[in-house]
mmCIF file of C-alpha atoms and ligand atoms in Angstrom:
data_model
loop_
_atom_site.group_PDB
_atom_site.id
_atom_site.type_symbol
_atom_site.label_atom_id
_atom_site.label_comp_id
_atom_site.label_asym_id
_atom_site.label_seq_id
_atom_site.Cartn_x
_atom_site.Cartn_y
_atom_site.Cartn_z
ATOM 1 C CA UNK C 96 8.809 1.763 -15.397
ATOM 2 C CA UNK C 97 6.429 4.470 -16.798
ATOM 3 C CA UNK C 98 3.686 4.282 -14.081
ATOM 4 C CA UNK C 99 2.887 2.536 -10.843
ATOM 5 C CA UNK C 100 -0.455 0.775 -11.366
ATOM 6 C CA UNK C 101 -0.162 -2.351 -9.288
ATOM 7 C CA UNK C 102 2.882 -4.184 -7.871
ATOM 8 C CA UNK C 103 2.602 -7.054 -10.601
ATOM 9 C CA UNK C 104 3.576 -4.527 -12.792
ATOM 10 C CA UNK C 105 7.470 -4.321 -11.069
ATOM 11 C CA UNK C 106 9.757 -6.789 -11.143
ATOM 12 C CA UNK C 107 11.736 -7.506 -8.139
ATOM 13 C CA UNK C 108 14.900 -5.603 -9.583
ATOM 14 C CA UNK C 109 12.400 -2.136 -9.782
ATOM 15 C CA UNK C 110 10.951 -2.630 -6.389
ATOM 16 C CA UNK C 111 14.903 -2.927 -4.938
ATOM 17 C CA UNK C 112 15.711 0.073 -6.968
ATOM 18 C CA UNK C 113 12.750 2.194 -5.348
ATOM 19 C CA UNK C 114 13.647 0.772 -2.015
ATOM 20 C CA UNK C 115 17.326 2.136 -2.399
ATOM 21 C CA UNK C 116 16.346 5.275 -3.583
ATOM 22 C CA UNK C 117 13.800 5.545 -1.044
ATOM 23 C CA UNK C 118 16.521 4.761 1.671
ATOM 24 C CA UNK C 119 18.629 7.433 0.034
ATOM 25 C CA UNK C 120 16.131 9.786 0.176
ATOM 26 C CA UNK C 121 15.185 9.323 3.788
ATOM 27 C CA UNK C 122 19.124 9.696 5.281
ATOM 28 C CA UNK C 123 18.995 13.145 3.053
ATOM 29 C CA UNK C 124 15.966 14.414 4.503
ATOM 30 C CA UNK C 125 17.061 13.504 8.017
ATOM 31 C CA UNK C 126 20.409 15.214 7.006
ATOM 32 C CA UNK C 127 19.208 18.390 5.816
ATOM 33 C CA UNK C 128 20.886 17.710 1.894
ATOM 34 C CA UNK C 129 18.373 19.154 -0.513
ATOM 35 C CA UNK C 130 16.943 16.820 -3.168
ATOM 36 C CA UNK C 131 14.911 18.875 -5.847
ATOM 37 C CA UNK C 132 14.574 16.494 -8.491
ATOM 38 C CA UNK C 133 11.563 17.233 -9.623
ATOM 39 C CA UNK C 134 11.697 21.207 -9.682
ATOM 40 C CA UNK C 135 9.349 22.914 -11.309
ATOM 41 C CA UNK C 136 6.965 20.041 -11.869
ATOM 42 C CA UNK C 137 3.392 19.297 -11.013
ATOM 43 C CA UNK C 138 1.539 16.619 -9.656
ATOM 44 C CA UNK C 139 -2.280 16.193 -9.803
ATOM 45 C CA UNK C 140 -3.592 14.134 -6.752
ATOM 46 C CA UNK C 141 -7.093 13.089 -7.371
ATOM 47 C CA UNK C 142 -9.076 10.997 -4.000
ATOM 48 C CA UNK C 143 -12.351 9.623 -5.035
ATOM 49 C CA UNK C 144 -11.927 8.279 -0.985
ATOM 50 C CA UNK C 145 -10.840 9.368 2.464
ATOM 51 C CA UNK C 146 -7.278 9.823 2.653
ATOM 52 C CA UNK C 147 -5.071 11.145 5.756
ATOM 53 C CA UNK C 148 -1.655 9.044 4.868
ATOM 54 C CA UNK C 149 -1.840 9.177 1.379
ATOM 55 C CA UNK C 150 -2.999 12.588 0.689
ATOM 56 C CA UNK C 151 -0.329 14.546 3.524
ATOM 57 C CA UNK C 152 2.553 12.360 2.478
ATOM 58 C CA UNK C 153 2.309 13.301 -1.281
ATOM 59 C CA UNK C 154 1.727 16.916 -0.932
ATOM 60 C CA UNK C 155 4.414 17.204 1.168
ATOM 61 C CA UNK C 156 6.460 15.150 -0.450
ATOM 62 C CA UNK C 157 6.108 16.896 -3.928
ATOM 63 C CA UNK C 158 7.032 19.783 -2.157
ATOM 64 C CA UNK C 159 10.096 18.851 -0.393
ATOM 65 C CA UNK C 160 11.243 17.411 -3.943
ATOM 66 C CA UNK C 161 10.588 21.030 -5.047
ATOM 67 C CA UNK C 162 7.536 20.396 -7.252
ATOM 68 C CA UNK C 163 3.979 21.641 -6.837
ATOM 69 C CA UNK C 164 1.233 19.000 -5.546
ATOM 70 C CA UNK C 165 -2.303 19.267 -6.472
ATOM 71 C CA UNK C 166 -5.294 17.899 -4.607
ATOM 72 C CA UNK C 167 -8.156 17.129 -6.539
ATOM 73 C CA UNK C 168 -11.593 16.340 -4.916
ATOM 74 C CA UNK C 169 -13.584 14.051 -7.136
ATOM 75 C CA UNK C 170 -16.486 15.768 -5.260
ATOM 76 C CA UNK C 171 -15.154 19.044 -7.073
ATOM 77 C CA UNK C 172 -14.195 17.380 -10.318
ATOM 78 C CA UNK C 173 -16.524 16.712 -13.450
ATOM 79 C CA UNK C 174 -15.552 13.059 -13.079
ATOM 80 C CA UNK C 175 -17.540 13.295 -9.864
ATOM 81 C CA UNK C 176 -20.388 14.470 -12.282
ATOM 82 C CA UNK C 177 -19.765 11.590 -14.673
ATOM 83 C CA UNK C 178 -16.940 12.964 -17.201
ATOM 84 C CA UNK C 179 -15.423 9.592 -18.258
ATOM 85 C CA UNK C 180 -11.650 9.235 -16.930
ATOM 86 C CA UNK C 181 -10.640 8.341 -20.501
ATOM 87 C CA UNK C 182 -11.113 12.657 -21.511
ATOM 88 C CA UNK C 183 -10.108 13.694 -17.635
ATOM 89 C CA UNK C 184 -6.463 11.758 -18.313
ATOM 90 C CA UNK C 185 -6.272 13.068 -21.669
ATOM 91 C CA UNK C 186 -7.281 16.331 -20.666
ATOM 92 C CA UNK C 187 -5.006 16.686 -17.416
ATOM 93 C CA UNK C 188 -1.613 15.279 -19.504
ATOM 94 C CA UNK C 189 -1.673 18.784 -21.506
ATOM 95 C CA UNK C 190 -1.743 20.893 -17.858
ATOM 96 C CA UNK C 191 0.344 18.054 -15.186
ATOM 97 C CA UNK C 192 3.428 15.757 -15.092
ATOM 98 C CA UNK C 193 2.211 13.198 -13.255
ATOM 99 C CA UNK C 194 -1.155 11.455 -11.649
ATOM 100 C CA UNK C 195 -1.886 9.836 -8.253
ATOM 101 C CA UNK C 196 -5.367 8.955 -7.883
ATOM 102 C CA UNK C 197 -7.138 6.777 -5.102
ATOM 103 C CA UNK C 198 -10.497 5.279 -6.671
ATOM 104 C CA UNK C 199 -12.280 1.981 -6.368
ATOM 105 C CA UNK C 200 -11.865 0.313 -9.542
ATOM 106 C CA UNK C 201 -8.344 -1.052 -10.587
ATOM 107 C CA UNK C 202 -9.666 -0.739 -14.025
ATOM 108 C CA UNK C 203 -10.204 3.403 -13.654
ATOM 109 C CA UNK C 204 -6.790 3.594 -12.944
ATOM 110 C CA UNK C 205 -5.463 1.640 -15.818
ATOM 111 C CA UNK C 206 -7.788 3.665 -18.161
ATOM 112 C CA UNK C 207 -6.135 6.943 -17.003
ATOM 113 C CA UNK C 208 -2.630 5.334 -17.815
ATOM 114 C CA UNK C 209 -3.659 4.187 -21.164
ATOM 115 C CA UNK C 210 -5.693 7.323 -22.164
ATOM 116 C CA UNK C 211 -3.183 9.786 -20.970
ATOM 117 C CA UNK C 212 0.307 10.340 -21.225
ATOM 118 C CA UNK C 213 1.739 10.941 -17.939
ATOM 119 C CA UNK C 214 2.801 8.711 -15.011
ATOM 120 C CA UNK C 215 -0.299 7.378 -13.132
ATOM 121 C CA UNK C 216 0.503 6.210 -9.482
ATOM 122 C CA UNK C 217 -2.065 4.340 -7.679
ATOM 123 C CA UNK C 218 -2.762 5.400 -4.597
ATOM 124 C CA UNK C 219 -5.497 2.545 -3.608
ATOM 125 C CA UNK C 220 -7.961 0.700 -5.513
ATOM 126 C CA UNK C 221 -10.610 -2.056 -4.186
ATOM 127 C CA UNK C 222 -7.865 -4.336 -5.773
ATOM 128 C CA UNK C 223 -4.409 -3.201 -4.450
ATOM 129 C CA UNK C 224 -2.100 -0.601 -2.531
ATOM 130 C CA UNK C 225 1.156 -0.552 -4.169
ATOM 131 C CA UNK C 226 2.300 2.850 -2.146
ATOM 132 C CA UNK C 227 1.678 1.268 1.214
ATOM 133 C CA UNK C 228 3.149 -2.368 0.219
ATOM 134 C CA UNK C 229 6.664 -0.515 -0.842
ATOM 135 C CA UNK C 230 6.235 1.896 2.708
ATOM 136 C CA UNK C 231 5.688 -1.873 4.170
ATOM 137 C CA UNK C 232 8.822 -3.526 2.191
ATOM 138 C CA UNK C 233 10.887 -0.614 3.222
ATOM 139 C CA UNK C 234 10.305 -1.063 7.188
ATOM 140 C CA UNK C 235 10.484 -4.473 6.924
ATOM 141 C CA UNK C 236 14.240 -4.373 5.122
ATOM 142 C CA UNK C 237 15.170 -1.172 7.987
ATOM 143 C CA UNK C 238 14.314 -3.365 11.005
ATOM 144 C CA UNK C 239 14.881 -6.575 9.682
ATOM 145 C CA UNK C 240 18.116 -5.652 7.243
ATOM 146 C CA UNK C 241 17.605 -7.962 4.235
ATOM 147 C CA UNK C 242 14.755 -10.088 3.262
ATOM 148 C CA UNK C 243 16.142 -13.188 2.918
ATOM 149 C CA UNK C 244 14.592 -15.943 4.848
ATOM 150 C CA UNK C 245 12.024 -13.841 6.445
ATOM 151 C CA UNK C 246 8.658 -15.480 6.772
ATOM 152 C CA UNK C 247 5.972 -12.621 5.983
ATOM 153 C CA UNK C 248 2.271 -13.349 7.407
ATOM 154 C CA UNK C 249 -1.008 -11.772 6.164
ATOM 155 C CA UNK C 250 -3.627 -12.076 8.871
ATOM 156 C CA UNK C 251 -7.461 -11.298 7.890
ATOM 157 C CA UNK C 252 -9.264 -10.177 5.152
ATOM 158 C CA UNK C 253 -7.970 -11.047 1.557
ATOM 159 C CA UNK C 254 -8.207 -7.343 0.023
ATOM 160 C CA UNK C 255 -6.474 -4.235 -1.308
ATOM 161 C CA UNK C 256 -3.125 -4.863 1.361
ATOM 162 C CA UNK C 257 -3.479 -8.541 1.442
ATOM 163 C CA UNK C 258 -3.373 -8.939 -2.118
ATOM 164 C CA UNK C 259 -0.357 -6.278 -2.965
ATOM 165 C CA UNK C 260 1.563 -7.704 0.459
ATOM 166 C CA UNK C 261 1.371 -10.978 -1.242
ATOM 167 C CA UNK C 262 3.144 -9.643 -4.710
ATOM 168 C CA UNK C 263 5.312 -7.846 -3.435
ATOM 169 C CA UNK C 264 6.593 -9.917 -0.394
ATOM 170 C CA UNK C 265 7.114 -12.530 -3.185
ATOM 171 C CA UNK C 266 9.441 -10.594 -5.166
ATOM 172 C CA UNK C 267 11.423 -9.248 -3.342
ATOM 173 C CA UNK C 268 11.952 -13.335 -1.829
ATOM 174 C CA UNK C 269 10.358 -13.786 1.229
ATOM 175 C CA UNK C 270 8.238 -16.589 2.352
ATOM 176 C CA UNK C 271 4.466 -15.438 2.497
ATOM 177 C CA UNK C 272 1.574 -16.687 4.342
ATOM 178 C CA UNK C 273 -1.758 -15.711 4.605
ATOM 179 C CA UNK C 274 -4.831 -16.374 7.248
ATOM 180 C CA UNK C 275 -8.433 -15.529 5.695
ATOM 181 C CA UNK C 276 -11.857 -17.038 6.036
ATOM 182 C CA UNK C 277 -12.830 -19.091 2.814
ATOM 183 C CA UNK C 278 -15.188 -16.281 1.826
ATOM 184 C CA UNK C 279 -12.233 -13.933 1.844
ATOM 185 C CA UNK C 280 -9.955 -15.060 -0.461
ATOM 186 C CA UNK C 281 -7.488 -12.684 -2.527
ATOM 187 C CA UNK C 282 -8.711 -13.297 -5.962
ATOM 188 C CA UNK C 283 -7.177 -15.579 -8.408
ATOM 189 C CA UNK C 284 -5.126 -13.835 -10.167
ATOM 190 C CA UNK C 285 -3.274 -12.609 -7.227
ATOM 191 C CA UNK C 286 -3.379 -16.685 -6.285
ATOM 192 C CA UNK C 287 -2.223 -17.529 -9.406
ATOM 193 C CA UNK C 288 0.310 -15.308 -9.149
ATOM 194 C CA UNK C 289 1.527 -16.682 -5.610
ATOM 195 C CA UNK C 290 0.966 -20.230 -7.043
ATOM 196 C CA UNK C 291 4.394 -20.326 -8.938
ATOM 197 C CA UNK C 292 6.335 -19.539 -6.046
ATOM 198 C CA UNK C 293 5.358 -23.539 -5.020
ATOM 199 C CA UNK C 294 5.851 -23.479 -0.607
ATOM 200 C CA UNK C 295 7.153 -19.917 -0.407
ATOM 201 C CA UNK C 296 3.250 -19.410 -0.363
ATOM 202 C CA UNK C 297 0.769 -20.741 1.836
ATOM 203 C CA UNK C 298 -3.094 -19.931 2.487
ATOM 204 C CA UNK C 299 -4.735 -21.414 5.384
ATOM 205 C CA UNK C 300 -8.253 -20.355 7.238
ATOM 206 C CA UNK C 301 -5.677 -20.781 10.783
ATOM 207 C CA UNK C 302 -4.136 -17.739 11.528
ATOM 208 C CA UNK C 303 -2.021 -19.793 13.945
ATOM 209 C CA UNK C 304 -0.824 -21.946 11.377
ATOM 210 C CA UNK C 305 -0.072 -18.442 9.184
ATOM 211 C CA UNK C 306 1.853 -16.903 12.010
ATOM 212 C CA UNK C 307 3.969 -19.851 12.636
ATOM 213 C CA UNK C 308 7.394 -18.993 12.763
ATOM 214 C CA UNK C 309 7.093 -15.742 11.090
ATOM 215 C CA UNK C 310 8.948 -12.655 11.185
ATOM 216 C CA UNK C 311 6.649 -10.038 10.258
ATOM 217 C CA UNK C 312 2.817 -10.151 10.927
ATOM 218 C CA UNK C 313 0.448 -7.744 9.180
ATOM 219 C CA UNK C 314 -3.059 -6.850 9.431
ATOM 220 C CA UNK C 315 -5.539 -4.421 8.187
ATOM 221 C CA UNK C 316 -9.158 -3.435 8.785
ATOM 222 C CA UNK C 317 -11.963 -5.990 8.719
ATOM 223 C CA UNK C 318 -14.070 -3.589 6.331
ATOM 224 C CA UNK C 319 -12.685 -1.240 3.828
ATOM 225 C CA UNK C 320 -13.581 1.748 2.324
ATOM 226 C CA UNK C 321 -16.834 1.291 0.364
ATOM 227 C CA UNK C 322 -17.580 -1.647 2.612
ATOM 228 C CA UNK C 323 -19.293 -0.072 5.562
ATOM 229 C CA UNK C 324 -23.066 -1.155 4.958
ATOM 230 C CA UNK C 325 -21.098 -5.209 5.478
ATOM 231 C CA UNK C 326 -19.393 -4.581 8.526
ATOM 232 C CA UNK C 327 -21.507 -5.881 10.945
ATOM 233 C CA UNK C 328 -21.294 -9.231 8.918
ATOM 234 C CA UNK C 329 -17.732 -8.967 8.407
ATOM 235 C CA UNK C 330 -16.781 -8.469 11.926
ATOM 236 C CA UNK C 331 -18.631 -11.649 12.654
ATOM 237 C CA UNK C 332 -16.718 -13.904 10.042
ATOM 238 C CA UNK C 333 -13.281 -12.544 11.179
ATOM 239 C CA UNK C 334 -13.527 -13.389 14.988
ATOM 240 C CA UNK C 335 -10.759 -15.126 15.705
ATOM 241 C CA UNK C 336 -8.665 -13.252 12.931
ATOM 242 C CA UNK C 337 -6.561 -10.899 15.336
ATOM 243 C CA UNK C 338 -3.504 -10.171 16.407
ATOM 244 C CA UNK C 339 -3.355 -10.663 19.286
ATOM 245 C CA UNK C 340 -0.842 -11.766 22.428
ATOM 246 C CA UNK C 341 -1.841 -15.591 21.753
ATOM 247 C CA UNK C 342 -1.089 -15.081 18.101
ATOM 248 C CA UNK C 343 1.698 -13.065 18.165
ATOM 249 C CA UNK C 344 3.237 -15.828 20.830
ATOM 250 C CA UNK C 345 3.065 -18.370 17.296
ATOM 251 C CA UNK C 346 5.861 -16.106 15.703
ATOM 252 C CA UNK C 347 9.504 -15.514 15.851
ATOM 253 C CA UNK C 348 10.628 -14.349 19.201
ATOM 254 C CA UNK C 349 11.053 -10.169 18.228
ATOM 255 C CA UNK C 350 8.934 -10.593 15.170
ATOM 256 C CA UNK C 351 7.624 -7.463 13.850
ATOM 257 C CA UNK C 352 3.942 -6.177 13.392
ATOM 258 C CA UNK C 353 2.844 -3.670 10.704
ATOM 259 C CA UNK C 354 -0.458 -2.522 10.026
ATOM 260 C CA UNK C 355 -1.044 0.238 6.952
ATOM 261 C CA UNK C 356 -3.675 2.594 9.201
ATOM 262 C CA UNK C 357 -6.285 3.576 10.219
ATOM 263 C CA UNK C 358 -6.404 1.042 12.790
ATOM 264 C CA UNK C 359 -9.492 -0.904 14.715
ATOM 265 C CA UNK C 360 -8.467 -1.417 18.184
ATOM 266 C CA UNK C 361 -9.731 -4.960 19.170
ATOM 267 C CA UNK C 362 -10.683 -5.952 15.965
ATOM 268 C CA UNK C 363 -8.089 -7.052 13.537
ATOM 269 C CA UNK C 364 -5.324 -5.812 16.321
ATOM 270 C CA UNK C 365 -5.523 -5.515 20.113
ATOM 271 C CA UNK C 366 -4.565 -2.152 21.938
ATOM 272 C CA UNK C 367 -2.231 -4.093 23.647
ATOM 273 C CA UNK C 368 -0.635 -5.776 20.851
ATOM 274 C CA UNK C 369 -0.440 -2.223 18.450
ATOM 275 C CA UNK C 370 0.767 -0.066 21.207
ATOM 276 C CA UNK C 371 3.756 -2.502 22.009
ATOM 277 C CA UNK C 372 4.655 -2.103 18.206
ATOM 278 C CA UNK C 373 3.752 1.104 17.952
ATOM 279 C CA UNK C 374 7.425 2.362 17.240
ATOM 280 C CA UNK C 375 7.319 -0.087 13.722
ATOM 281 C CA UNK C 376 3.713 0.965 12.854
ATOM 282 C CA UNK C 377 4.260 4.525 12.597
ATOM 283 C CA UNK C 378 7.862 4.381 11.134
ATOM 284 C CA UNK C 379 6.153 2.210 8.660
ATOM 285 C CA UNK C 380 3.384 5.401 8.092
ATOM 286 C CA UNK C 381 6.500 7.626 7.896
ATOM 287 C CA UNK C 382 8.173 5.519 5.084
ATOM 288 C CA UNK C 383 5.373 6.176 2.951
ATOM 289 C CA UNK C 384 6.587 9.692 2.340
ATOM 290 C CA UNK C 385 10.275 8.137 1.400
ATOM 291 C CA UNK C 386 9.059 5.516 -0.585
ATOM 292 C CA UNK C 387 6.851 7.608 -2.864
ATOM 293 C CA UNK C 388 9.220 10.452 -3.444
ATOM 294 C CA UNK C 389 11.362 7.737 -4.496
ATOM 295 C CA UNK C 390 8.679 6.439 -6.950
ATOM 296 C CA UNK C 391 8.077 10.184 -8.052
ATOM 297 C CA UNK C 392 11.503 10.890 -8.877
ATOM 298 C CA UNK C 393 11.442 7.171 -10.567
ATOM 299 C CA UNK C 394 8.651 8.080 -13.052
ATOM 300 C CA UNK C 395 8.711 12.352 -13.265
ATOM 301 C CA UNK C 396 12.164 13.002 -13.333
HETATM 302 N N1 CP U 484 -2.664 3.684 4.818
HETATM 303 C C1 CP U 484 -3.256 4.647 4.082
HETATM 304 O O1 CP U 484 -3.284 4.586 2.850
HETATM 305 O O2 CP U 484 -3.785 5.659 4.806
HETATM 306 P P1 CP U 484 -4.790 6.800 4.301
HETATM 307 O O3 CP U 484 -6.078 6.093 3.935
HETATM 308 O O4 CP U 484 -4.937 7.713 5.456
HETATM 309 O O5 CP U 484 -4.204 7.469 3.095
HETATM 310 N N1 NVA U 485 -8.049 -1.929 3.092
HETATM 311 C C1 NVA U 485 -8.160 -0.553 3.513
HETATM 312 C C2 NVA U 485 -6.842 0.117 3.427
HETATM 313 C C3 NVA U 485 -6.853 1.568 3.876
HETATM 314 C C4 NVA U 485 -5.526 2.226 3.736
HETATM 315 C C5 NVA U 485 -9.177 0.162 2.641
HETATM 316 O O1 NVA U 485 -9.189 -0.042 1.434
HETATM 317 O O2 NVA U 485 -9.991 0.908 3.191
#
């Protein structure tokens, strides 16, 4: 594994092995064991988007591995004034020892991992959110305590989460499901993808027929970021796509409910509904910062 572009990139094997590591990491934090593995190095953290998550639970988790974390505006950077990424990765491999960047296109972020000659992590594209999905698969294996035969469900818009939720909750062998309007798709070759795995995949336009039995619900904003000028229209062809109590009644009696954050209160999730899962939802924001010093340590080490 020399970067972490997008979760079809890992095979199930490399996703367990960041899960156990991140798992390791966590009990040593909690218990006060130091865990400097990546001493003395330097990460450069560009955000061409907002980021609260993403952005704290890097720096600080660069730090506590005892390396230095960088945060790099694009709005301060000469990429924001149209220096291509292909001289900014070569450029930033002679200084850094590693890249995260959060941009829109998928394709920016492969660019800087073929151009350069560090590990590139993706911290969000338009197309996926590998950091979040393995925060995600880690909650889901603490709560739950394995994966097998857990029925995963997707419920809303067929984006960044939905289509790195799908990937991953694949691999690593549970059952996946997904509710989205027709228009709202994941795009084929994340359905392609899913395809192979024959009835451990199903896509529906019912979100009653997606939570059916499951284990695990997840949502995530109607609109994402970049999509604000649609989301008037988009919060008109997801009615009906919440979580909700009647939804949430469709599941497994103590089923789980994760959602990546920020969060749209009676939207894609009710107040009642997140606040009664509210212990999951933020242990699942907490796991980010295990789950990525395990993937730094993975690739800088
Ligand atoms: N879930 C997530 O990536 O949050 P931020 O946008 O705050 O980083
Ligand atoms: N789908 C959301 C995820 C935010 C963490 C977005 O891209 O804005």
């Amino acid at each position: 594994m020399k970067h972490l572009l997008k979760m079809l990139d890992l095979s199930s094997e490399e996703i367990i092995d960041i899960l156990n590591l991140a798992d390791q990491l966590k009990y040593e934090l909690k218990h006060g064991i130091p865990h400097p593995h990546l001493k003395g190095k330097t990460l450069g953290m560009i955000f061409q988007k907002a980021s609260t998550r993403t952005r704290v639970s890097f720096e600080t988790g660069m730090y506590q591995l005892g390396g230095y974390p960088l945060f790099l505006s694009s709005n301060d950077l000469q990429i924001g004034r149209g220096e291509p990424v292909q001289d900014t990765a070569r450029v930033l491999s002679r200084y850094i020892d590693g890249i995260m960047i959060r941009t829109f296109e998928q394709k920016e972020v492969e660019d800087l991992a073929e151009y350069g000659n560090i590990p590139i992590i993706n911290g969000l594209t338009d197309f996926c959110h590998p950091c979040q999905v393995l925060a995600d698969l880690m909650t889901i294996r603490e709560f739950k305590g394995s994966f097998d035969g857990l029925k995963m469900c997707f419920i809303g818009d067929g984006n960044n989460m939905a289509n790195s939720l799908i990937v991953g909750g694949l691999k690593v062998g549970m059952s996946v499901s997904i509710a989205c309007p027709d228009d709202y798709q994941p795009p084929k070759v994340i359905l392609d993808f899913a395809k192979e795995y024959g009835d451990k995949f199903e896509m529906t336009n019912s979100p009653k027929q997606a939570a059916k039995g499951a284990d695990v619900l997840i949502t995530d904003v109607w609109a994402s970021m970049g999509q604000e000028e649609e989301a008037e229209k988009r919060r008109k062809a997801f009615a009906g796509y919440q979580i909700n109590d009647e939804l949430i009644a469709e599941a497994k009696e103590g089923a789980m409910v994760l959602h990546c954050l920020p969060a749209h209160r009676e939207e894609e999730i009710t107040e009642k509904v997140f606040e009664a899962h509210a212990n999951e939802i933020f242990e699942e924001a907490e796991n980010r910062l295990h789950a990525q010093k395990a993937v730094m340590v993975k690739l800088m080490a």
